[in-house]
Short mmCIF file of C-alpha atoms and ligand atoms in Angstrom, two decimals:
data_model
loop_
_atom_site.label_atom_id
_atom_site.label_comp_id
_atom_site.label_asym_id
_atom_site.label_seq_id
_atom_site.Cartn_x
_atom_site.Cartn_y
_atom_site.Cartn_z
CA MET B 1094 157.83 -22.37 69.95
CA ALA B 1095 156.85 -20.56 73.41
CA GLU B 1096 154.89 -18.73 71.45
CA LEU B 1097 151.02 -18.83 71.02
CA GLU B 1098 149.54 -16.15 69.47
CA VAL B 1099 146.09 -15.59 70.81
CA LEU B 1100 142.82 -13.55 70.23
CA THR B 1101 139.94 -12.74 72.41
CA ASP B 1102 136.24 -12.22 70.90
CA ALA B 1103 137.86 -13.84 67.35
CA ALA B 1104 135.98 -15.13 64.31
CA VAL B 1105 136.59 -17.44 61.76
CA LEU B 1106 135.11 -17.27 58.29
CA ILE B 1107 135.59 -21.00 56.02
CA ASP B 1108 135.06 -20.34 52.14
CA GLY B 1109 134.67 -24.57 51.71
CA GLU B 1110 137.59 -26.17 52.15
CA ARG B 1111 139.17 -23.36 53.42
CA ILE B 1112 139.75 -20.84 55.96
CA ALA B 1113 139.79 -17.67 54.43
CA ALA B 1114 139.87 -14.87 56.86
CA VAL B 1115 140.96 -14.75 61.52
CA GLY B 1116 140.45 -12.04 63.16
CA ARG B 1117 137.84 -9.83 65.76
CA TYR B 1118 134.67 -11.16 65.37
CA THR B 1119 133.79 -6.95 64.39
CA ASP B 1120 134.73 -7.37 62.16
CA LEU B 1121 133.37 -10.65 60.92
CA GLN B 1122 130.59 -9.51 60.59
CA PRO B 1123 127.89 -11.23 57.34
CA GLY B 1124 127.17 -7.40 56.08
CA THR B 1125 130.17 -5.74 57.79
CA GLY B 1126 133.48 -5.89 54.87
CA ASN B 1127 133.99 -7.72 53.16
CA VAL B 1128 131.68 -11.13 54.44
CA GLU B 1129 128.83 -11.51 52.79
CA ARG B 1130 125.91 -10.92 54.16
CA GLY B 1131 123.48 -14.06 53.35
CA VAL B 1132 127.47 -16.21 55.63
CA GLU B 1133 126.20 -19.02 57.88
CA VAL B 1134 126.76 -17.67 61.96
CA VAL B 1135 128.36 -20.32 64.17
CA GLU B 1136 128.63 -19.13 67.54
CA VAL B 1137 130.64 -21.31 69.52
CA ALA B 1138 131.51 -20.94 73.99
CA GLY B 1139 135.22 -21.49 75.18
CA VAL B 1140 138.93 -21.73 72.56
CA VAL B 1141 138.99 -22.45 69.37
CA TYR B 1142 142.00 -24.74 68.37
CA PRO B 1143 143.54 -25.76 65.32
CA GLY B 1144 142.57 -29.27 64.74
CA PHE B 1145 145.12 -31.19 66.50
CA ILE B 1146 147.76 -33.02 64.02
CA ASP B 1147 147.96 -37.22 65.57
CA CYS B 1148 151.48 -37.26 63.38
CA HIS B 1149 152.18 -41.32 65.49
CA THR B 1150 148.88 -43.95 65.39
CA HIS B 1151 149.26 -47.48 65.09
CA ALA B 1152 145.05 -47.91 65.19
CA VAL B 1153 144.27 -50.79 63.06
CA PHE B 1154 145.33 -53.83 64.55
CA GLY B 1155 142.66 -56.69 66.34
CA ALA B 1156 142.86 -57.68 70.45
CA PRO B 1157 144.68 -55.81 73.34
CA ARG B 1158 147.69 -57.27 74.67
CA LEU B 1159 146.10 -57.10 78.53
CA ASP B 1160 148.80 -60.22 79.15
CA ASP B 1161 151.36 -57.77 78.25
CA HIS B 1162 150.00 -55.14 80.41
CA GLU B 1163 149.19 -57.91 82.60
CA ARG B 1164 153.25 -59.47 83.16
CA ARG B 1165 155.07 -55.24 82.87
CA ALA B 1166 153.29 -54.60 86.08
CA LEU B 1167 154.32 -57.48 87.35
CA GLY B 1168 157.62 -56.34 86.76
CA MET B 1169 157.98 -57.72 83.27
CA ASP B 1170 159.85 -55.48 80.41
CA TYR B 1171 159.11 -54.47 77.09
CA LYS B 1172 161.63 -56.69 74.86
CA THR B 1173 161.80 -59.59 77.96
CA ILE B 1174 157.53 -59.66 77.15
CA ALA B 1175 157.61 -59.59 73.58
CA ALA B 1176 160.44 -62.70 74.39
CA ALA B 1177 158.10 -64.61 76.15
CA GLY B 1178 155.86 -64.90 72.56
CA GLY B 1179 154.07 -60.95 73.93
CA GLY B 1180 154.59 -57.84 71.62
CA ILE B 1181 154.25 -56.88 68.38
CA LEU B 1182 154.54 -60.65 67.54
CA GLU B 1183 150.92 -61.19 68.92
CA SER B 1184 148.78 -58.52 66.97
CA VAL B 1185 150.50 -59.58 63.99
CA ARG B 1186 149.50 -63.36 64.84
CA ASP B 1187 145.58 -61.69 65.82
CA VAL B 1188 145.15 -59.38 62.74
CA ARG B 1189 146.54 -62.04 60.49
CA ALA B 1190 143.75 -64.00 61.98
CA ARG B 1191 141.18 -60.69 61.09
CA SER B 1192 138.74 -59.95 58.38
CA ASP B 1193 139.52 -56.79 56.62
CA ALA B 1194 135.94 -55.91 57.92
CA GLU B 1195 137.10 -55.64 61.85
CA LEU B 1196 140.10 -54.45 61.33
CA ALA B 1197 137.64 -51.77 59.85
CA ALA B 1198 135.92 -51.61 62.60
CA LEU B 1199 138.64 -51.34 65.07
CA THR B 1200 139.72 -49.09 63.48
CA ARG B 1201 137.30 -46.73 62.43
CA ALA B 1202 135.23 -46.52 66.00
CA ARG B 1203 138.86 -45.82 67.52
CA LEU B 1204 138.52 -42.95 64.80
CA ALA B 1205 135.96 -41.31 65.66
CA VAL B 1206 137.36 -41.83 69.24
CA LEU B 1207 140.66 -39.73 68.55
CA LEU B 1208 138.05 -37.09 66.37
CA ALA B 1209 135.68 -36.49 69.91
CA HIS B 1210 139.51 -35.64 71.32
CA GLY B 1211 140.46 -33.38 68.49
CA ALA B 1212 142.38 -34.57 66.30
CA THR B 1213 140.97 -33.61 62.58
CA THR B 1214 144.80 -35.50 61.04
CA ILE B 1215 145.50 -38.80 61.56
CA GLU B 1216 148.68 -40.96 60.44
CA VAL B 1217 148.10 -43.95 61.36
CA LYS B 1218 150.61 -47.06 60.28
CA SER B 1219 150.87 -50.63 58.76
CA GLY B 1220 152.99 -52.44 61.17
CA TYR B 1221 151.02 -55.55 62.28
CA GLY B 1222 150.67 -57.78 58.86
CA LEU B 1223 154.19 -58.74 58.06
CA ASP B 1224 154.24 -59.77 54.63
CA CYS B 1225 153.06 -58.29 51.99
CA GLU B 1226 149.57 -59.56 51.89
CA THR B 1227 148.66 -58.06 54.94
CA GLU B 1228 150.47 -55.25 55.16
CA LEU B 1229 148.53 -54.33 52.43
CA ARG B 1230 145.70 -55.31 53.20
CA GLN B 1231 146.71 -53.21 56.86
CA LEU B 1232 146.61 -50.13 54.36
CA ARG B 1233 144.17 -50.80 51.96
CA VAL B 1234 142.25 -50.54 55.76
CA ILE B 1235 143.62 -46.74 55.86
CA ALA B 1236 142.58 -45.98 52.27
CA ARG B 1237 138.40 -47.48 52.43
CA LEU B 1238 138.48 -45.18 56.09
CA ALA B 1239 140.39 -42.45 54.78
CA GLY B 1240 136.82 -41.48 52.79
CA ALA B 1241 134.72 -42.72 55.13
CA GLN B 1242 134.71 -40.91 58.45
CA PRO B 1243 135.85 -37.16 58.40
CA ALA B 1244 139.20 -37.14 60.03
CA SER B 1245 141.97 -37.06 56.86
CA LEU B 1246 144.54 -39.74 56.95
CA VAL B 1247 147.36 -40.35 56.28
CA PRO B 1248 149.11 -43.59 55.46
CA THR B 1249 152.11 -45.13 56.33
CA PHE B 1250 154.21 -48.01 55.96
CA LEU B 1251 155.05 -49.84 58.35
CA GLY B 1252 156.73 -53.21 56.87
CA ALA B 1253 160.34 -52.75 59.15
CA HIS B 1254 158.35 -52.89 62.47
CA GLU B 1255 159.49 -56.70 63.16
CA VAL B 1256 161.61 -60.22 61.84
CA PRO B 1257 157.86 -61.73 61.81
CA PRO B 1258 158.41 -65.11 63.12
CA GLU B 1259 159.31 -67.20 59.57
CA PHE B 1260 162.52 -65.03 58.88
CA ARG B 1261 163.64 -65.43 62.29
CA ASP B 1262 167.11 -67.45 61.08
CA ARG B 1263 167.36 -65.28 58.11
CA ARG B 1264 166.16 -61.78 58.65
CA ALA B 1265 168.72 -59.90 55.69
CA ASP B 1266 165.70 -62.32 53.11
CA TYR B 1267 162.83 -60.56 55.54
CA VAL B 1268 164.78 -56.72 54.63
CA ARG B 1269 165.03 -58.15 51.09
CA LEU B 1270 161.62 -58.73 50.80
CA VAL B 1271 160.70 -54.89 52.60
CA CYS B 1272 162.55 -52.88 50.42
CA GLU B 1273 161.06 -55.82 46.56
CA GLU B 1274 158.10 -56.26 47.13
CA MET B 1275 156.53 -54.99 49.55
CA ILE B 1276 157.73 -51.36 48.66
CA PRO B 1277 156.88 -51.89 45.52
CA ALA B 1278 153.75 -53.42 46.10
CA VAL B 1279 152.42 -50.46 48.20
CA THR B 1280 153.43 -47.45 45.71
CA ARG B 1281 152.08 -49.01 43.26
CA GLU B 1282 148.63 -48.82 44.83
CA ARG B 1283 149.01 -45.40 45.99
CA LEU B 1284 149.44 -47.03 49.95
CA ALA B 1285 150.95 -45.03 51.65
CA VAL B 1286 152.90 -41.67 51.94
CA ALA B 1287 156.16 -42.39 54.43
CA CYS B 1288 157.58 -45.53 55.17
CA ASP B 1289 159.15 -46.10 58.86
CA VAL B 1290 161.63 -47.87 59.78
CA PHE B 1291 161.62 -49.93 64.08
CA CYS B 1292 165.26 -49.06 64.60
CA GLU B 1293 166.09 -50.99 67.87
CA PRO B 1294 168.73 -53.49 69.41
CA GLY B 1295 167.38 -56.53 69.06
CA VAL B 1296 164.41 -55.33 65.98
CA PHE B 1297 166.05 -53.52 63.02
CA SER B 1298 169.76 -52.29 62.85
CA VAL B 1299 171.12 -49.12 62.09
CA ALA B 1300 171.85 -50.74 58.46
CA GLU B 1301 169.39 -51.99 58.12
CA ALA B 1302 166.86 -49.37 58.11
CA ARG B 1303 169.27 -47.81 56.71
CA THR B 1304 168.47 -50.21 53.51
CA VAL B 1305 165.06 -50.19 53.82
CA LEU B 1306 164.68 -46.78 54.28
CA ALA B 1307 165.93 -45.94 50.53
CA ALA B 1308 164.59 -48.14 48.91
CA ALA B 1309 162.07 -46.53 49.95
CA ARG B 1310 162.80 -42.88 48.83
CA ARG B 1311 164.02 -44.43 45.55
CA HIS B 1312 160.35 -45.59 45.37
CA GLY B 1313 159.21 -41.70 45.78
CA LEU B 1314 158.46 -41.90 49.91
CA ALA B 1315 158.56 -40.01 52.84
CA LEU B 1316 160.96 -41.04 55.48
CA LYS B 1317 159.74 -41.83 59.47
CA LEU B 1318 161.84 -43.26 61.87
CA HIS B 1319 160.99 -45.38 66.20
CA ALA B 1320 164.49 -43.82 67.03
CA ASP B 1321 166.07 -44.87 69.52
CA GLU B 1322 163.01 -45.54 70.84
CA LEU B 1323 163.65 -47.83 74.01
CA ASP B 1324 167.87 -47.82 73.23
CA GLY B 1325 170.31 -45.43 71.49
CA SER B 1326 171.48 -46.83 68.44
CA GLY B 1327 172.19 -43.85 65.97
CA GLY B 1328 168.90 -43.87 64.96
CA ALA B 1329 168.38 -39.53 65.66
CA GLU B 1330 171.59 -39.70 63.81
CA LEU B 1331 170.09 -42.05 60.78
CA ALA B 1332 166.67 -40.01 61.01
CA VAL B 1333 168.74 -36.48 59.70
CA GLU B 1334 171.11 -38.36 57.64
CA VAL B 1335 168.02 -39.67 55.36
CA GLY B 1336 166.91 -36.37 55.66
CA ALA B 1337 163.71 -37.44 57.00
CA LEU B 1338 160.92 -36.36 59.02
CA SER B 1339 160.29 -37.00 61.68
CA ALA B 1340 163.08 -38.89 64.32
CA ASP B 1341 160.41 -40.96 66.46
CA HIS B 1342 159.63 -41.80 70.59
CA LEU B 1343 163.81 -40.77 71.53
CA ALA B 1344 163.95 -41.60 75.34
CA GLY B 1345 167.60 -43.48 74.35
CA VAL B 1346 168.43 -40.13 71.44
CA SER B 1347 172.49 -39.78 72.07
CA PRO B 1348 173.40 -35.99 72.98
CA ALA B 1349 175.21 -36.67 69.27
CA GLY B 1350 171.44 -37.49 68.15
CA ILE B 1351 170.26 -34.28 69.21
CA ARG B 1352 172.39 -31.89 67.63
CA ALA B 1353 172.16 -34.26 65.04
CA LEU B 1354 168.20 -33.23 65.58
CA ALA B 1355 168.86 -29.49 66.89
CA ALA B 1356 170.53 -28.58 62.58
CA SER B 1357 167.83 -30.12 60.30
CA GLU B 1358 164.77 -29.83 59.55
CA THR B 1359 164.44 -33.33 61.23
CA VAL B 1360 160.93 -33.56 63.40
CA ALA B 1361 161.09 -34.50 67.21
CA VAL B 1362 157.98 -36.51 68.37
CA LEU B 1363 157.16 -37.57 71.48
CA LEU B 1364 156.26 -40.26 72.87
CA PRO B 1365 154.83 -39.41 76.29
CA ALA B 1366 152.58 -41.72 77.20
CA THR B 1367 154.13 -44.00 75.84
CA LEU B 1368 156.24 -44.66 78.27
CA VAL B 1369 154.27 -44.16 81.33
CA PHE B 1370 152.45 -47.02 79.80
CA LEU B 1371 155.13 -48.87 79.77
CA GLY B 1372 155.60 -47.62 83.42
CA GLY B 1373 159.10 -46.50 85.22
CA ARG B 1374 160.76 -45.08 82.21
CA SER B 1375 162.68 -41.45 82.21
CA GLN B 1376 161.21 -39.73 79.74
CA ALA B 1377 162.57 -38.03 76.19
CA PRO B 1378 165.36 -35.38 76.76
CA ALA B 1379 162.08 -32.55 75.82
CA ARG B 1380 163.86 -30.52 77.17
CA GLY B 1381 167.39 -31.54 75.66
CA LEU B 1382 166.08 -30.88 72.98
CA LEU B 1383 164.36 -27.64 72.42
CA ASP B 1384 166.82 -26.09 74.01
CA ALA B 1385 169.75 -27.17 71.55
CA GLY B 1386 166.69 -25.67 68.68
CA ALA B 1387 165.18 -28.94 67.53
CA ALA B 1388 161.01 -29.16 66.11
CA LEU B 1389 158.89 -30.91 68.83
CA ALA B 1390 155.98 -32.86 67.88
CA LEU B 1391 153.88 -34.83 70.62
CA ALA B 1392 150.59 -37.57 69.71
CA THR B 1393 149.79 -40.55 71.28
CA ASP B 1394 151.26 -43.38 69.54
CA LEU B 1395 148.61 -45.79 69.76
CA ASN B 1396 148.73 -49.11 70.09
CA PRO B 1397 148.09 -52.14 71.46
CA GLY B 1398 150.99 -52.71 73.32
CA SER B 1399 152.73 -49.60 74.23
CA SER B 1400 150.25 -47.24 74.11
CA PRO B 1401 146.22 -47.96 74.70
CA THR B 1402 146.28 -43.29 74.05
CA LEU B 1403 142.94 -42.26 72.32
CA SER B 1404 143.00 -38.94 74.17
CA LEU B 1405 145.80 -35.60 72.14
CA PRO B 1406 144.79 -33.41 75.14
CA LEU B 1407 146.10 -36.45 76.92
CA VAL B 1408 150.16 -36.12 75.25
CA MET B 1409 149.17 -33.15 75.53
CA ALA B 1410 148.65 -32.19 79.63
CA LEU B 1411 151.38 -35.34 79.71
CA ALA B 1412 154.14 -32.99 77.95
CA VAL B 1413 153.98 -30.57 79.98
CA SER B 1414 153.98 -32.84 83.71
CA GLN B 1415 155.93 -34.97 82.83
CA LEU B 1416 157.93 -33.86 80.17
CA GLY B 1417 158.62 -30.42 81.12
CA LEU B 1418 157.14 -28.73 78.41
CA ARG B 1419 154.92 -25.30 78.44
CA HIS B 1420 151.41 -25.07 77.59
CA ALA B 1421 151.88 -23.06 74.04
CA GLU B 1422 154.81 -26.03 73.23
CA ALA B 1423 152.36 -28.35 73.87
CA VAL B 1424 149.93 -26.91 72.16
CA ASN B 1425 152.05 -26.54 69.48
CA ALA B 1426 153.48 -29.72 69.43
CA VAL B 1427 150.20 -31.30 67.65
CA THR B 1428 149.41 -28.34 65.36
CA VAL B 1429 152.60 -26.57 62.92
CA ASN B 1430 155.19 -28.85 63.75
CA ALA B 1431 152.57 -32.40 63.52
CA ALA B 1432 151.63 -31.25 60.75
CA ALA B 1433 155.68 -30.42 59.99
CA ALA B 1434 156.07 -34.01 60.58
CA LEU B 1435 153.84 -35.68 57.97
CA GLY B 1436 154.96 -32.63 55.48
CA ILE B 1437 152.43 -31.51 55.93
CA ALA B 1438 152.62 -27.66 57.47
CA ALA B 1439 152.03 -25.60 53.36
CA ASP B 1440 148.30 -27.00 54.78
CA ARG B 1441 146.95 -27.11 58.23
CA GLY B 1442 147.93 -27.21 61.38
CA GLN B 1443 146.95 -23.41 61.47
CA LEU B 1444 144.40 -20.52 62.10
CA ALA B 1445 145.30 -18.74 59.11
CA PRO B 1446 143.88 -17.60 55.96
CA GLY B 1447 144.46 -20.19 52.99
CA PHE B 1448 145.14 -23.40 56.01
CA ARG B 1449 142.00 -26.07 55.35
CA ALA B 1450 139.60 -25.06 58.16
CA ASP B 1451 140.17 -27.49 60.91
CA LEU B 1452 139.51 -26.28 63.56
CA VAL B 1453 138.61 -27.42 67.34
CA VAL B 1454 136.34 -26.41 69.90
CA CYS B 1455 137.06 -26.60 73.68
CA ASP B 1456 134.39 -24.96 76.19
CA VAL B 1457 137.36 -23.25 78.61
CA ALA B 1458 137.73 -20.79 79.77
CA ASP B 1459 141.54 -20.47 79.80
CA TRP B 1460 143.73 -21.36 76.55
CA ARG B 1461 145.94 -23.02 78.63
CA GLU B 1462 143.50 -26.38 79.70
CA VAL B 1463 143.91 -28.21 76.59
CA ALA B 1464 146.53 -29.10 78.74
CA TYR B 1465 145.45 -29.41 81.82
CA TRP B 1466 142.46 -31.65 82.10
CA MET B 1467 144.48 -34.68 83.00
CA GLY B 1468 141.33 -37.39 81.25
CA GLY B 1469 139.79 -35.60 80.29
CA ASN B 1470 137.40 -34.76 77.37
CA ALA B 1471 136.64 -30.58 76.95
CA VAL B 1472 136.23 -30.79 72.80
CA THR B 1473 132.88 -29.41 71.73
CA ALA B 1474 132.98 -29.67 68.67
CA VAL B 1475 134.87 -30.38 65.64
CA TRP B 1476 135.32 -28.90 62.45
CA THR B 1477 137.67 -30.67 59.67
CA GLY B 1478 137.66 -29.13 55.76
CA GLY B 1479 135.14 -26.63 57.13
CA SER B 1480 132.13 -28.49 58.18
CA ALA B 1481 130.84 -29.99 61.34
CA CYS B 1482 131.42 -33.32 62.36
CA PRO B 1483 129.19 -34.95 63.57
CA LEU B 1484 129.52 -34.92 68.50
CA PRO B 1485 129.54 -36.75 70.60
CA ILE B 1486 130.18 -39.84 69.15
CA GLY B 1487 128.90 -42.09 72.11
CA SER B 1488 129.94 -44.62 73.22
CA VAL B 1489 132.15 -47.16 70.66
CA SER B 1490 133.60 -50.52 71.11
CA LEU B 1491 137.36 -50.36 70.37
CA GLY B 1492 138.53 -54.00 70.65
CA PRO B 1493 136.59 -56.82 69.69
CA HIS B 1494 134.47 -58.70 71.43
CA VAL B 1495 135.72 -62.15 70.00
CA GLN B 1496 139.57 -63.85 69.75
CA ALA B 1497 140.35 -64.71 66.51
O1 NIG I 599 155.63 -46.92 69.67
N1 NIG I 599 157.26 -49.17 68.55
C1 NIG I 599 156.98 -50.22 68.52
N2 NIG I 599 155.95 -49.73 67.34
C2 NIG I 599 154.51 -49.11 68.77
C3 NIG I 599 155.07 -50.94 69.48
C4 NIG I 599 153.83 -50.87 68.99
C5 NIG I 599 153.77 -52.62 70.04
O2 NIG I 599 154.03 -52.93 70.76
O3 NIG I 599 152.07 -53.36 69.33
C6 NIG I 599 155.61 -48.40 69.79
O4 NIG I 599 155.73 -49.06 70.65
FE1 FE I 600 154.92 -46.31 66.98
#
């Protein structure tokens, strides 16, 4: 992961939605070699990267959770806040009360900002509905936006994000609802490619998560897992056991979990902005995972409770300063390995012939700067599927103007 091929005076030849060739600028000029004379030439200054891939977001939500933010600053932790009526269930109440049009408009604005920071492929989870109808509504919003803006969206069903209040005393019934009604409904409409579970002490146990993932697999969904986010409970081991594409978060991963990940194809997705936003917690053991041989990816975890973060370059900078990643590891973690965390590594995440022509340009002198300017945005141009995206996007409203 610490190796990166960096070409100077380079050019990328794009044919339709795909990359046809990558090489020296002089070799790829129109009228030379295999390049036709009439090819359109676009000159860019700076560094061209493969389009960044944000492999973990919860972008479909309504209001920000400012009271949680404030309570945390006063010393309350994530789980205490949730028990006091904040947390995921506050966003669930909010999302249930909002219209599809409003959710779509808010999500679209957030996707535009993610794209302006270089994210050309974005995974988006449901999980703020927690009833069949609202989970489907969230996923339909994602489906609608997939064709209506330039980034590629990868939808994930996260009905097991929390137990909703109406099932508080009958959680087994909720797990059954997820398995027997929600997953079949989601797959019938082809609304998700993967299923995720928040496997965490006090949320869903390893046994409950295993049940949900088994049902998801039976319906042909790929598997992902919020594993060992706050406290360790064997989530990483479960992700490996079921052959999940990724185990995400991992701040509480055990030595056995690290060994299991290292010996598997499951990608460890780390989300350093989340732990910074939650404050005062130690980060996932990134170096331990890397040294053991695990594949690492990075993502924003964009969500209203633990990571209102819209910039993968910020996440890369945090990975260097908080997780001890090298710059090359950070770049690989948002390109090749993030693609692997979504099961699409053969299609995107590299500037190489045959790959999807998703490109990001940063106006910088050194490729490492993308993981250096903390909170700035060096992105000056983005292409998705061979087409230039309109940038800059101007200012957008990230949250609603009225309470639901
Ligand atoms: O990835 N852990 C579960 N899901 C989110 C938080 C969601 C929320 O607080 O609304 C996460 O951190
Ligand atoms: Fe998450």
